[in-house]
Short mmCIF file of C-alpha atoms and ligand atoms in Angstrom, two decimals:
data_model
loop_
_atom_site.label_atom_id
_atom_site.label_comp_id
_atom_site.label_asym_id
_atom_site.label_seq_id
_atom_site.Cartn_x
_atom_site.Cartn_y
_atom_site.Cartn_z
CA MET A 9 -116.72 129.79 -4.87
CA SER A 10 -113.14 128.93 -5.69
CA PRO A 11 -110.64 131.79 -5.81
CA PHE A 12 -109.12 130.13 -8.90
CA GLN A 13 -110.39 130.81 -12.40
CA LYS A 14 -108.94 127.51 -13.54
CA VAL A 15 -106.55 124.80 -12.37
CA ILE A 16 -104.19 123.00 -14.76
CA ILE A 17 -103.16 119.49 -13.74
CA ILE A 18 -100.31 117.79 -15.57
CA GLY A 19 -100.44 113.97 -15.68
CA ALA A 20 -103.40 111.55 -15.71
CA GLY A 21 -101.88 109.08 -13.25
CA PRO A 22 -103.34 108.41 -9.78
CA ALA A 23 -102.20 111.79 -8.41
CA GLY A 24 -103.51 113.92 -11.29
CA LEU A 25 -106.87 112.19 -11.64
CA ALA A 26 -107.46 112.14 -7.88
CA ALA A 27 -106.59 115.84 -7.71
CA ALA A 28 -109.07 116.67 -10.48
CA LEU A 29 -111.84 114.73 -8.71
CA LEU A 30 -111.21 116.05 -5.23
CA LEU A 31 -110.80 119.69 -6.22
CA GLN A 32 -114.09 119.45 -8.12
CA GLN A 33 -115.73 117.84 -5.09
CA ARG A 34 -114.38 120.10 -2.36
CA ASN A 35 -112.93 123.28 -3.88
CA HIS A 36 -114.99 123.69 -7.08
CA PRO A 37 -112.64 125.32 -9.60
CA PRO A 38 -112.86 124.14 -13.22
CA SER A 39 -109.80 122.06 -14.11
CA THR A 40 -108.06 120.57 -17.13
CA VAL A 41 -105.86 117.48 -16.90
CA TYR A 42 -103.18 117.27 -19.61
CA GLU A 43 -101.66 113.84 -20.22
CA ALA A 44 -98.72 113.02 -22.50
CA SER A 45 -100.00 109.56 -23.56
CA PRO A 46 -102.41 109.60 -26.49
CA SER A 47 -104.95 107.45 -24.55
CA PRO A 48 -105.32 105.77 -21.14
CA THR A 49 -102.34 103.47 -20.76
CA THR A 50 -102.70 99.71 -20.88
CA LEU A 51 -99.26 99.34 -19.27
CA GLY A 52 -98.35 98.93 -15.61
CA GLY A 53 -98.29 96.23 -13.02
CA SER A 54 -100.43 95.84 -9.93
CA ILE A 55 -100.23 98.01 -6.87
CA SER A 56 -100.93 97.37 -3.24
CA ILE A 57 -102.95 99.94 -1.33
CA PRO A 58 -103.34 99.73 2.45
CA SER A 59 -106.04 101.25 4.64
CA ASN A 60 -104.68 104.83 4.71
CA GLY A 61 -104.98 105.00 0.90
CA LEU A 62 -108.22 103.01 0.65
CA ARG A 63 -110.04 105.45 2.90
CA LEU A 64 -109.15 108.24 0.45
CA LEU A 65 -110.28 106.22 -2.57
CA ASP A 66 -113.59 105.81 -0.77
CA HIS A 67 -113.88 109.58 -0.31
CA LEU A 68 -113.30 109.89 -4.05
CA GLY A 69 -116.22 107.53 -4.63
CA ILE A 70 -114.39 104.65 -6.33
CA TYR A 71 -113.64 102.25 -3.45
CA SER A 72 -116.83 100.20 -3.75
CA SER A 73 -116.37 99.59 -7.48
CA LEU A 74 -112.61 99.04 -7.19
CA ILE A 75 -113.01 96.38 -4.51
CA LYS A 76 -115.11 94.36 -6.96
CA CYS A 77 -112.10 93.88 -9.24
CA ALA A 78 -109.22 93.83 -6.71
CA SER A 79 -107.72 91.18 -4.49
CA THR A 80 -108.23 92.00 -0.82
CA GLY A 81 -106.27 89.28 0.98
CA SER A 82 -103.64 90.86 3.23
CA LYS A 83 -102.08 87.61 4.46
CA THR A 84 -98.48 87.11 3.34
CA ILE A 85 -96.56 83.85 3.70
CA LEU A 86 -92.76 84.08 3.84
CA HIS A 87 -90.63 81.29 2.36
CA GLY A 88 -86.94 80.59 2.93
CA ARG A 89 -84.51 79.97 0.09
CA HIS A 90 -85.30 76.24 0.01
CA GLY A 91 -89.04 76.90 -0.20
CA GLU A 92 -89.83 76.15 3.46
CA GLU A 93 -92.47 78.32 5.16
CA LEU A 94 -90.95 80.70 7.73
CA GLY A 95 -94.28 82.08 8.94
CA GLU A 96 -96.94 84.56 7.94
CA ILE A 97 -97.87 88.18 8.52
CA ASP A 98 -100.94 90.27 7.93
CA LEU A 99 -100.06 93.47 6.08
CA VAL A 100 -103.06 95.18 7.62
CA ALA A 101 -103.98 93.79 11.04
CA PRO A 102 -107.65 92.82 11.61
CA SER A 103 -107.79 95.39 14.43
CA THR A 104 -106.65 98.12 12.03
CA GLU A 105 -109.36 97.07 9.60
CA ALA A 106 -111.91 97.08 12.42
CA GLN A 107 -110.87 100.58 13.50
CA THR A 108 -110.57 102.22 10.07
CA GLY A 109 -113.15 100.21 8.13
CA TYR A 110 -110.52 99.51 5.44
CA GLY A 111 -108.14 96.60 4.92
CA TYR A 112 -105.83 96.02 2.01
CA MET A 113 -106.09 95.82 -1.77
CA ARG A 114 -103.91 94.67 -4.64
CA VAL A 115 -105.26 95.97 -7.90
CA LYS A 116 -104.10 96.39 -11.49
CA ARG A 117 -102.86 99.93 -12.06
CA THR A 118 -105.00 100.08 -15.20
CA ASP A 119 -108.14 99.26 -13.16
CA LEU A 120 -107.36 102.03 -10.68
CA VAL A 121 -106.76 104.61 -13.41
CA ASN A 122 -109.84 103.52 -15.40
CA MET A 123 -112.09 103.84 -12.34
CA LEU A 124 -110.78 107.33 -11.63
CA LEU A 125 -111.45 108.25 -15.26
CA GLU A 126 -114.96 106.78 -15.10
CA LYS A 127 -115.71 108.88 -12.04
CA ILE A 128 -114.37 111.98 -13.78
CA LYS A 129 -116.75 111.38 -16.69
CA GLU A 130 -119.68 111.54 -14.25
CA ARG A 131 -118.62 114.99 -13.06
CA SER A 132 -118.88 118.32 -14.78
CA GLY A 133 -116.09 120.89 -14.79
CA ILE A 134 -113.19 118.50 -15.45
CA GLN A 135 -111.63 118.16 -18.88
CA VAL A 136 -109.03 115.50 -19.71
CA GLU A 137 -106.82 116.15 -22.75
CA TRP A 138 -104.73 113.27 -24.13
CA GLY A 139 -101.53 113.46 -26.19
CA LYS A 140 -100.45 116.73 -24.56
CA ARG A 141 -96.81 116.52 -23.45
CA VAL A 142 -95.63 119.49 -21.40
CA VAL A 143 -92.28 120.85 -22.54
CA SER A 144 -92.00 124.04 -20.52
CA VAL A 145 -93.58 126.11 -17.77
CA GLN A 146 -93.31 129.88 -17.39
CA GLU A 147 -94.83 132.26 -14.92
CA ASP A 148 -95.44 136.00 -14.60
CA GLU A 149 -97.80 138.18 -12.55
CA ASP A 150 -100.77 137.23 -14.79
CA GLY A 151 -100.49 133.50 -14.31
CA VAL A 152 -98.61 130.35 -15.16
CA ARG A 153 -98.25 129.30 -18.80
CA VAL A 154 -97.73 125.71 -19.86
CA SER A 155 -96.36 124.90 -23.34
CA PHE A 156 -96.95 121.57 -25.02
CA GLN A 157 -94.92 119.62 -27.56
CA ASP A 158 -97.63 120.18 -30.21
CA GLY A 159 -97.02 123.92 -30.04
CA THR A 160 -100.15 124.82 -28.04
CA THR A 161 -100.21 126.58 -24.66
CA ASP A 162 -102.60 127.08 -21.77
CA THR A 163 -102.58 129.37 -18.76
CA SER A 164 -104.03 129.19 -15.26
CA ASP A 165 -103.63 130.58 -11.79
CA LEU A 166 -102.73 127.22 -10.20
CA LEU A 167 -100.64 124.42 -11.71
CA LEU A 168 -100.37 120.94 -10.20
CA GLY A 169 -97.38 118.93 -11.44
CA CYS A 170 -98.61 115.33 -11.17
CA ASP A 171 -96.42 114.09 -14.01
CA GLY A 172 -94.46 111.39 -12.22
CA ILE A 173 -90.80 110.58 -11.85
CA HIS A 174 -89.53 112.49 -14.91
CA SER A 175 -91.90 115.41 -14.27
CA ALA A 176 -91.48 118.21 -16.81
CA VAL A 177 -93.05 120.63 -14.33
CA ARG A 178 -90.18 119.81 -11.94
CA THR A 179 -87.33 119.65 -14.46
CA THR A 180 -88.30 122.74 -16.45
CA TYR A 181 -89.54 124.95 -13.64
CA VAL A 182 -89.94 123.95 -9.99
CA ASP A 183 -86.62 122.24 -9.26
CA PRO A 184 -84.51 121.44 -12.35
CA ALA A 185 -81.57 120.35 -10.18
CA ALA A 186 -83.52 117.49 -8.57
CA VAL A 187 -82.37 114.47 -10.54
CA PRO A 188 -83.72 110.93 -9.88
CA LEU A 189 -81.05 108.58 -8.51
CA TYR A 190 -80.89 104.90 -9.33
CA SER A 191 -81.44 102.81 -6.17
CA GLY A 192 -79.33 99.88 -7.37
CA ILE A 193 -82.43 97.66 -7.41
CA SER A 194 -84.45 96.65 -10.45
CA THR A 195 -87.67 94.69 -10.78
CA ILE A 196 -89.13 92.42 -13.40
CA PHE A 197 -92.84 91.75 -13.19
CA ALA A 198 -95.57 89.90 -15.04
CA PHE A 199 -99.20 88.86 -14.89
CA LEU A 200 -100.06 85.19 -15.10
CA SER A 201 -103.38 83.44 -15.41
CA LEU A 202 -103.97 80.94 -12.60
CA LYS A 203 -105.36 78.48 -15.12
CA ASP A 204 -101.95 78.39 -16.85
CA LEU A 205 -100.44 76.79 -13.76
CA PRO A 206 -100.72 73.07 -13.17
CA GLU A 207 -103.13 72.33 -10.32
CA THR A 208 -101.55 73.04 -6.98
CA SER A 209 -102.39 72.30 -3.37
CA THR A 210 -100.83 75.59 -2.26
CA ASN A 211 -103.04 78.49 -1.31
CA MET A 212 -102.65 81.12 -4.03
CA ALA A 213 -105.28 83.36 -2.46
CA CYS A 214 -102.61 85.18 -0.48
CA THR A 215 -99.25 86.75 -1.22
CA HIS A 216 -96.08 84.63 -1.05
CA VAL A 217 -92.61 86.10 -0.57
CA THR A 218 -89.59 83.89 -1.30
CA PHE A 219 -86.05 84.89 -0.33
CA THR A 220 -83.25 83.88 -2.70
CA GLU A 221 -79.53 84.69 -2.67
CA ASP A 222 -80.12 86.95 -5.68
CA GLY A 223 -83.19 88.83 -4.53
CA LEU A 224 -86.84 88.63 -3.60
CA PHE A 225 -89.59 86.79 -5.50
CA VAL A 226 -93.16 87.83 -4.68
CA VAL A 227 -96.39 86.42 -6.08
CA GLY A 228 -100.05 86.89 -5.24
CA PRO A 229 -103.49 87.47 -6.73
CA CYS A 230 -104.46 90.90 -8.05
CA THR A 231 -108.09 90.34 -9.04
CA ALA A 232 -111.21 89.74 -6.95
CA ASP A 233 -111.78 86.19 -8.22
CA GLY A 234 -108.06 85.38 -7.87
CA ASP A 235 -107.81 84.25 -11.50
CA THR A 236 -104.91 86.58 -12.27
CA LEU A 237 -101.61 86.38 -10.42
CA PHE A 238 -99.04 89.13 -10.32
CA TRP A 239 -95.41 88.22 -9.70
CA PHE A 240 -92.30 90.30 -9.41
CA PHE A 241 -88.64 89.63 -8.80
CA SER A 242 -86.56 92.45 -7.32
CA ASN A 243 -82.79 92.25 -7.25
CA GLU A 244 -79.58 94.20 -7.39
CA VAL A 245 -78.71 95.27 -10.92
CA ALA A 246 -75.67 97.39 -11.73
CA VAL A 247 -76.06 100.47 -13.90
CA PRO A 248 -75.52 99.31 -17.51
CA GLU A 249 -71.75 99.52 -18.07
CA THR A 250 -71.84 101.01 -21.53
CA ASN A 251 -73.70 104.09 -20.42
CA TYR A 252 -73.90 106.33 -17.44
CA GLU A 253 -76.82 106.46 -15.04
CA SER A 254 -78.94 109.13 -16.63
CA ASP A 255 -78.63 107.67 -20.13
CA ARG A 256 -81.99 106.14 -20.97
CA GLU A 257 -80.51 104.37 -24.02
CA GLY A 258 -78.30 102.27 -21.76
CA TRP A 259 -81.31 101.18 -19.72
CA LYS A 260 -83.32 100.50 -22.88
CA GLU A 261 -80.63 98.13 -24.14
CA HIS A 262 -80.36 96.49 -20.72
CA ARG A 263 -84.15 96.12 -20.54
CA ARG A 264 -84.14 94.35 -23.93
CA THR A 265 -81.53 91.82 -22.73
CA VAL A 266 -83.32 91.17 -19.43
CA VAL A 267 -86.73 90.76 -21.04
CA GLU A 268 -85.39 88.39 -23.69
CA GLY A 269 -83.47 86.14 -21.33
CA PHE A 270 -85.67 86.20 -18.23
CA ASN A 271 -86.94 82.56 -18.31
CA ALA A 272 -83.50 80.95 -18.09
CA LYS A 273 -82.24 83.56 -15.60
CA LEU A 274 -85.22 83.10 -13.29
CA LEU A 275 -85.03 79.32 -13.39
CA SER A 276 -81.38 79.51 -12.40
CA ILE A 277 -82.17 81.92 -9.53
CA LEU A 278 -84.95 79.62 -8.29
CA LYS A 279 -82.91 76.42 -8.58
CA ASP A 280 -82.46 76.07 -4.79
CA VAL A 281 -86.18 76.46 -4.02
CA ARG A 282 -87.32 72.88 -3.39
CA GLY A 283 -90.48 70.87 -2.82
CA ASP A 284 -93.99 71.79 -3.98
CA TRP A 285 -93.27 75.48 -3.61
CA GLY A 286 -90.17 75.21 -5.79
CA LEU A 287 -92.18 73.40 -8.48
CA ILE A 288 -94.87 76.08 -8.44
CA LEU A 289 -92.38 78.93 -8.78
CA LYS A 290 -90.47 77.22 -11.57
CA ASN A 291 -93.74 76.56 -13.39
CA MET A 292 -94.57 80.24 -13.09
CA ALA A 293 -91.23 81.16 -14.61
CA ARG A 294 -91.80 78.70 -17.49
CA GLN A 295 -95.41 79.76 -18.14
CA THR A 296 -94.65 83.49 -18.23
CA THR A 297 -94.28 84.68 -21.79
CA ALA A 298 -93.50 88.37 -21.27
CA VAL A 299 -92.10 90.48 -18.46
CA ASN A 300 -91.62 94.18 -17.82
CA PHE A 301 -88.35 95.53 -16.50
CA TYR A 302 -88.17 98.52 -14.13
CA PRO A 303 -84.99 100.05 -12.72
CA ILE A 304 -86.06 101.65 -9.43
CA PHE A 305 -85.23 105.35 -9.04
CA ARG A 306 -85.82 107.77 -6.21
CA LEU A 307 -85.59 111.53 -5.86
CA PRO A 308 -83.19 112.92 -3.27
CA LEU A 309 -84.87 114.04 -0.04
CA GLY A 310 -85.34 117.66 0.93
CA ARG A 311 -85.86 119.07 -2.58
CA GLN A 312 -88.13 121.93 -3.61
CA TRP A 313 -91.82 120.96 -4.06
CA TYR A 314 -93.28 124.30 -5.12
CA ARG A 315 -92.49 127.53 -6.90
CA GLY A 316 -94.82 130.47 -7.53
CA ARG A 317 -98.22 129.06 -8.47
CA CYS A 318 -96.94 125.51 -9.12
CA ILE A 319 -96.75 122.56 -6.76
CA LEU A 320 -95.55 119.00 -7.33
CA LEU A 321 -97.73 116.14 -6.07
CA GLY A 322 -97.10 112.38 -5.92
CA ASP A 323 -94.06 110.89 -7.65
CA ALA A 324 -93.25 114.18 -9.37
CA GLY A 325 -92.14 115.59 -6.01
CA HIS A 326 -91.05 112.56 -4.03
CA VAL A 327 -90.73 109.35 -5.99
CA MET A 328 -89.42 106.68 -3.64
CA PRO A 329 -88.62 102.99 -4.15
CA PRO A 330 -91.91 101.06 -4.13
CA HIS A 331 -90.77 98.74 -1.32
CA SER A 332 -93.06 100.29 1.28
CA GLY A 333 -96.17 99.86 -0.93
CA GLN A 334 -97.20 103.47 -0.29
CA GLY A 335 -96.55 105.32 -3.58
CA VAL A 336 -100.18 105.71 -4.57
CA SER A 337 -101.32 106.33 -1.00
CA MET A 338 -98.71 109.08 -0.59
CA ALA A 339 -99.93 110.70 -3.83
CA LEU A 340 -103.53 110.55 -2.54
CA GLU A 341 -102.57 112.02 0.83
CA ASP A 342 -100.80 114.90 -0.99
CA VAL A 343 -103.98 115.62 -2.94
CA PHE A 344 -106.25 115.53 0.12
CA LEU A 345 -103.99 117.79 2.15
CA LEU A 346 -103.67 120.33 -0.65
CA SER A 347 -107.44 120.42 -1.10
CA ARG A 348 -107.92 121.04 2.65
CA LEU A 349 -105.33 123.80 2.70
CA LEU A 350 -106.94 125.47 -0.32
CA GLY A 351 -110.28 125.41 1.51
CA PRO A 352 -110.31 128.94 2.95
CA PRO A 353 -110.77 131.11 -0.18
CA THR A 354 -108.59 133.85 1.25
CA ALA A 355 -105.57 131.62 1.90
CA ALA A 356 -102.42 132.92 0.18
CA LEU A 357 -100.89 130.27 -2.10
CA SER A 358 -97.42 130.73 -0.61
CA ASP A 359 -98.84 129.96 2.88
CA VAL A 360 -100.77 126.97 1.54
CA PHE A 361 -97.67 125.50 -0.09
CA GLU A 362 -95.47 126.18 2.93
CA LYS A 363 -97.92 124.39 5.24
CA PHE A 364 -98.21 121.55 2.74
CA VAL A 365 -94.47 120.93 2.88
CA LYS A 366 -94.42 121.18 6.68
CA VAL A 367 -97.10 118.51 7.08
CA ARG A 368 -95.99 116.18 4.28
CA ARG A 369 -92.20 116.20 4.63
CA PRO A 370 -91.87 114.07 7.82
CA ARG A 371 -94.35 111.45 6.64
CA ILE A 372 -92.80 111.12 3.18
CA GLU A 373 -89.32 110.85 4.74
CA LYS A 374 -90.53 108.13 7.07
CA PHE A 375 -91.73 105.99 4.15
CA TYR A 376 -88.50 106.70 2.22
CA LYS A 377 -86.61 105.13 5.11
CA ILE A 378 -88.93 102.13 5.32
CA ALA A 379 -88.64 101.63 1.55
CA ALA A 380 -84.83 101.85 1.73
CA GLU A 381 -84.70 99.29 4.57
CA ASN A 382 -87.05 96.93 2.74
CA GLY A 383 -84.88 97.41 -0.36
CA ASN A 384 -81.97 95.75 1.44
CA GLU A 385 -83.83 92.43 1.38
CA ARG A 386 -83.58 92.59 -2.41
CA ARG A 387 -79.79 92.85 -2.42
CA LYS A 388 -77.52 89.91 -3.18
CA SER A 389 -76.58 87.98 -0.06
CA SER A 390 -74.45 84.96 0.73
CA SER A 391 -76.19 81.77 1.81
CA TRP A 392 -74.90 82.37 5.39
CA VAL A 393 -76.41 85.82 5.62
CA LEU A 394 -79.65 84.52 4.16
CA TRP A 395 -79.69 81.61 6.59
CA LEU A 396 -79.24 83.98 9.55
CA ARG A 397 -81.99 86.24 8.22
CA GLU A 398 -84.32 83.27 7.85
CA ILE A 399 -83.68 82.11 11.43
CA PHE A 400 -84.25 85.63 12.70
CA LEU A 401 -87.50 86.00 10.74
CA TRP A 402 -88.73 82.58 11.82
CA CYS A 403 -88.17 83.49 15.50
CA VAL A 404 -89.83 86.91 15.17
CA LEU A 405 -92.83 85.53 13.28
CA SER A 406 -93.27 82.65 15.73
CA VAL A 407 -93.25 84.99 18.75
CA PHE A 408 -95.54 87.39 16.94
CA ALA A 409 -98.04 84.63 16.15
CA SER A 410 -97.93 82.83 19.51
CA LEU A 411 -98.44 86.04 21.52
CA ASN A 412 -100.89 87.40 18.94
CA LEU A 413 -98.97 90.68 18.94
CA GLN A 414 -100.90 92.02 15.95
CA ARG A 415 -103.78 92.74 18.26
CA TRP A 416 -101.55 95.53 19.69
CA ARG A 417 -101.23 96.96 16.19
CA PHE A 418 -97.42 96.93 16.05
CA GLY A 419 -96.34 98.93 12.98
CA GLN A 420 -99.94 99.80 12.11
CA LYS A 421 -100.06 103.45 13.22
CA ASP A 422 -99.15 104.70 9.76
CA LEU A 423 -102.01 102.73 8.20
CA ILE A 424 -104.58 104.18 10.62
CA TYR A 425 -103.35 107.71 9.78
CA ASP A 426 -106.08 109.92 8.32
CA ILE A 427 -104.81 112.96 6.41
CA ASP A 428 -108.22 114.63 6.80
CA GLN A 429 -107.77 114.59 10.59
CA VAL A 430 -104.20 115.87 10.71
CA GLU A 431 -103.79 119.19 12.44
CA ILE A 432 -103.07 121.99 9.99
C1 LIG B 527 -92.26 98.41 -10.10
C2 LIG B 527 -93.14 99.33 -9.31
C3 LIG B 527 -94.00 98.82 -8.35
C4 LIG B 527 -94.82 99.67 -7.60
N1 LIG B 527 -95.65 99.13 -6.66
C5 LIG B 527 -96.44 99.94 -5.93
C6 LIG B 527 -97.33 99.42 -4.95
O1 LIG B 527 -97.42 98.20 -4.74
N2 LIG B 527 -98.10 100.30 -4.24
C7 LIG B 527 -98.05 101.65 -4.46
O2 LIG B 527 -98.78 102.40 -3.79
N3 LIG B 527 -97.20 102.17 -5.36
C8 LIG B 527 -96.40 101.36 -6.09
N4 LIG B 527 -95.56 101.89 -7.02
C9 LIG B 527 -95.47 103.35 -7.13
C10 LIG B 527 -96.66 103.94 -7.83
O3 LIG B 527 -96.81 103.35 -9.12
C11 LIG B 527 -96.47 105.44 -7.95
O4 LIG B 527 -96.15 105.98 -6.68
C12 LIG B 527 -97.74 106.11 -8.45
O5 LIG B 527 -98.05 105.64 -9.74
C13 LIG B 527 -97.55 107.62 -8.46
O6 LIG B 527 -98.62 108.22 -9.13
P1 LIG B 527 -98.42 109.62 -9.86
O7 LIG B 527 -99.75 109.97 -10.42
O8 LIG B 527 -97.73 110.55 -8.94
O9 LIG B 527 -97.38 109.33 -11.05
P2 LIG B 527 -97.52 108.38 -12.31
O10 LIG B 527 -98.31 107.18 -11.99
O11 LIG B 527 -96.13 108.19 -12.82
O12 LIG B 527 -98.34 109.25 -13.37
C14 LIG B 527 -97.74 110.36 -14.02
C15 LIG B 527 -98.51 110.65 -15.30
O13 LIG B 527 -97.96 111.84 -15.89
C16 LIG B 527 -97.80 111.63 -17.28
N5 LIG B 527 -96.71 112.50 -17.77
C17 LIG B 527 -95.36 112.33 -17.59
N6 LIG B 527 -94.69 113.33 -18.16
C18 LIG B 527 -95.61 114.16 -18.71
C19 LIG B 527 -95.51 115.38 -19.46
N7 LIG B 527 -94.34 115.95 -19.74
N8 LIG B 527 -96.65 115.97 -19.87
C20 LIG B 527 -97.88 115.42 -19.59
N9 LIG B 527 -98.02 114.25 -18.90
C21 LIG B 527 -96.90 113.64 -18.46
C22 LIG B 527 -97.45 110.15 -17.40
O14 LIG B 527 -97.70 109.65 -18.70
C23 LIG B 527 -98.37 109.55 -16.35
O15 LIG B 527 -99.64 109.22 -16.86
C24 LIG B 527 -94.76 101.07 -7.80
C25 LIG B 527 -93.90 101.60 -8.77
C26 LIG B 527 -93.09 100.76 -9.51
C27 LIG B 527 -92.15 101.35 -10.53
#
């Protein structure tokens, strides 16, 4: 029996839906998920999920169906600014896959969310309400009350704020002073059908990263049959001059300009990429008819994650730049840890939340740092700096490959990590 009469979960993204499923599976309280969008979103790019996150999707019961629609190739080929191959890396080493039983996946965000929703439909005790935007949260000794834009309210004895970067649970209650900061990097991304590209001899079954003086261009498959490619270009973009950082109107206007003029801009950025690879990239830029624009924000470290009966999970508490490819996996780990800590029915919520922060903080901070370091590769650099970086990478990748260092699982410890086994 759960000590909670009811759990309210705000946000039907990966964190919120995973929380609803896992609490039903392991802790058994009835729960209601409230989502601001009127229906499941058709927006979003593709996301990469390594073994630490895949294991958790398996525990939620969606891994085997998800793998049927995702790309699972973890090989990544790095290209220099003239298109030449610098070497390749495996994002999840074969030995990691052998040890954990999970490799790597790139999947459309819509596929991930739809599978979580499908699984929820199979379960009883979970309600999902669409078109319910939270506008305020209040709490007294009887419980926590959530108010929605449509004038309705609901109350519960546990509230999970899984409402992403602009979380209303955070800004109206848990930590209003925690304001997302612009990282200086923005991304444009698009899907492209492989059949829209002229036939190519290059292997498009793996991910390709190309360094340019302006930023990083990445392309790879995101479906199981490899028929859909996902590309993104990340680069330094100044805050729109006409408005200050927190002004969404300024970004909206900037987004409109970027989206309208992306073909010409991208072709100019890719002008130095030569040979077959250059032709392929330029064809991609020409064939793409629509892109999405995303300025990358992060929350400052060390902020408050809980208050009273409310706790923030996933991006709502710790949105970080996506350059470590761990956003979804961090949200899933949050959910699994919280469920474990809520296990003993007598556990006081304040103790549960305190332990949660103690376990999660160091790991989240570690990935923040990795994401920040990886973000530097997206910054503008002179051709000299880029040349030096390419030489350095070529040397490292050559040594790595010739000594087969991946068998020693360098940099793989964090992907083997199992939140269910962590000491609490
Ligand atoms: C360009 C880009 C690329 C990325 N690439 C990757 C990647 O490769 N791998 C990876 O793991 N992660 C990646 N991420 C990060 C990843 O998308 C997030 O970490 C992940 O979606 C977090 O899930 P979440 O459920 O916490 O938040 P979200 O996915 O943001 O979901 C929050 C939900 O809450 C809802 N909501 C918001 N406000 C309210 C409100 N007031 N009331 C009710 N509902 C509300 C929203 O509509 C949304 O459905 C990327 C992010 C970006 C921007």
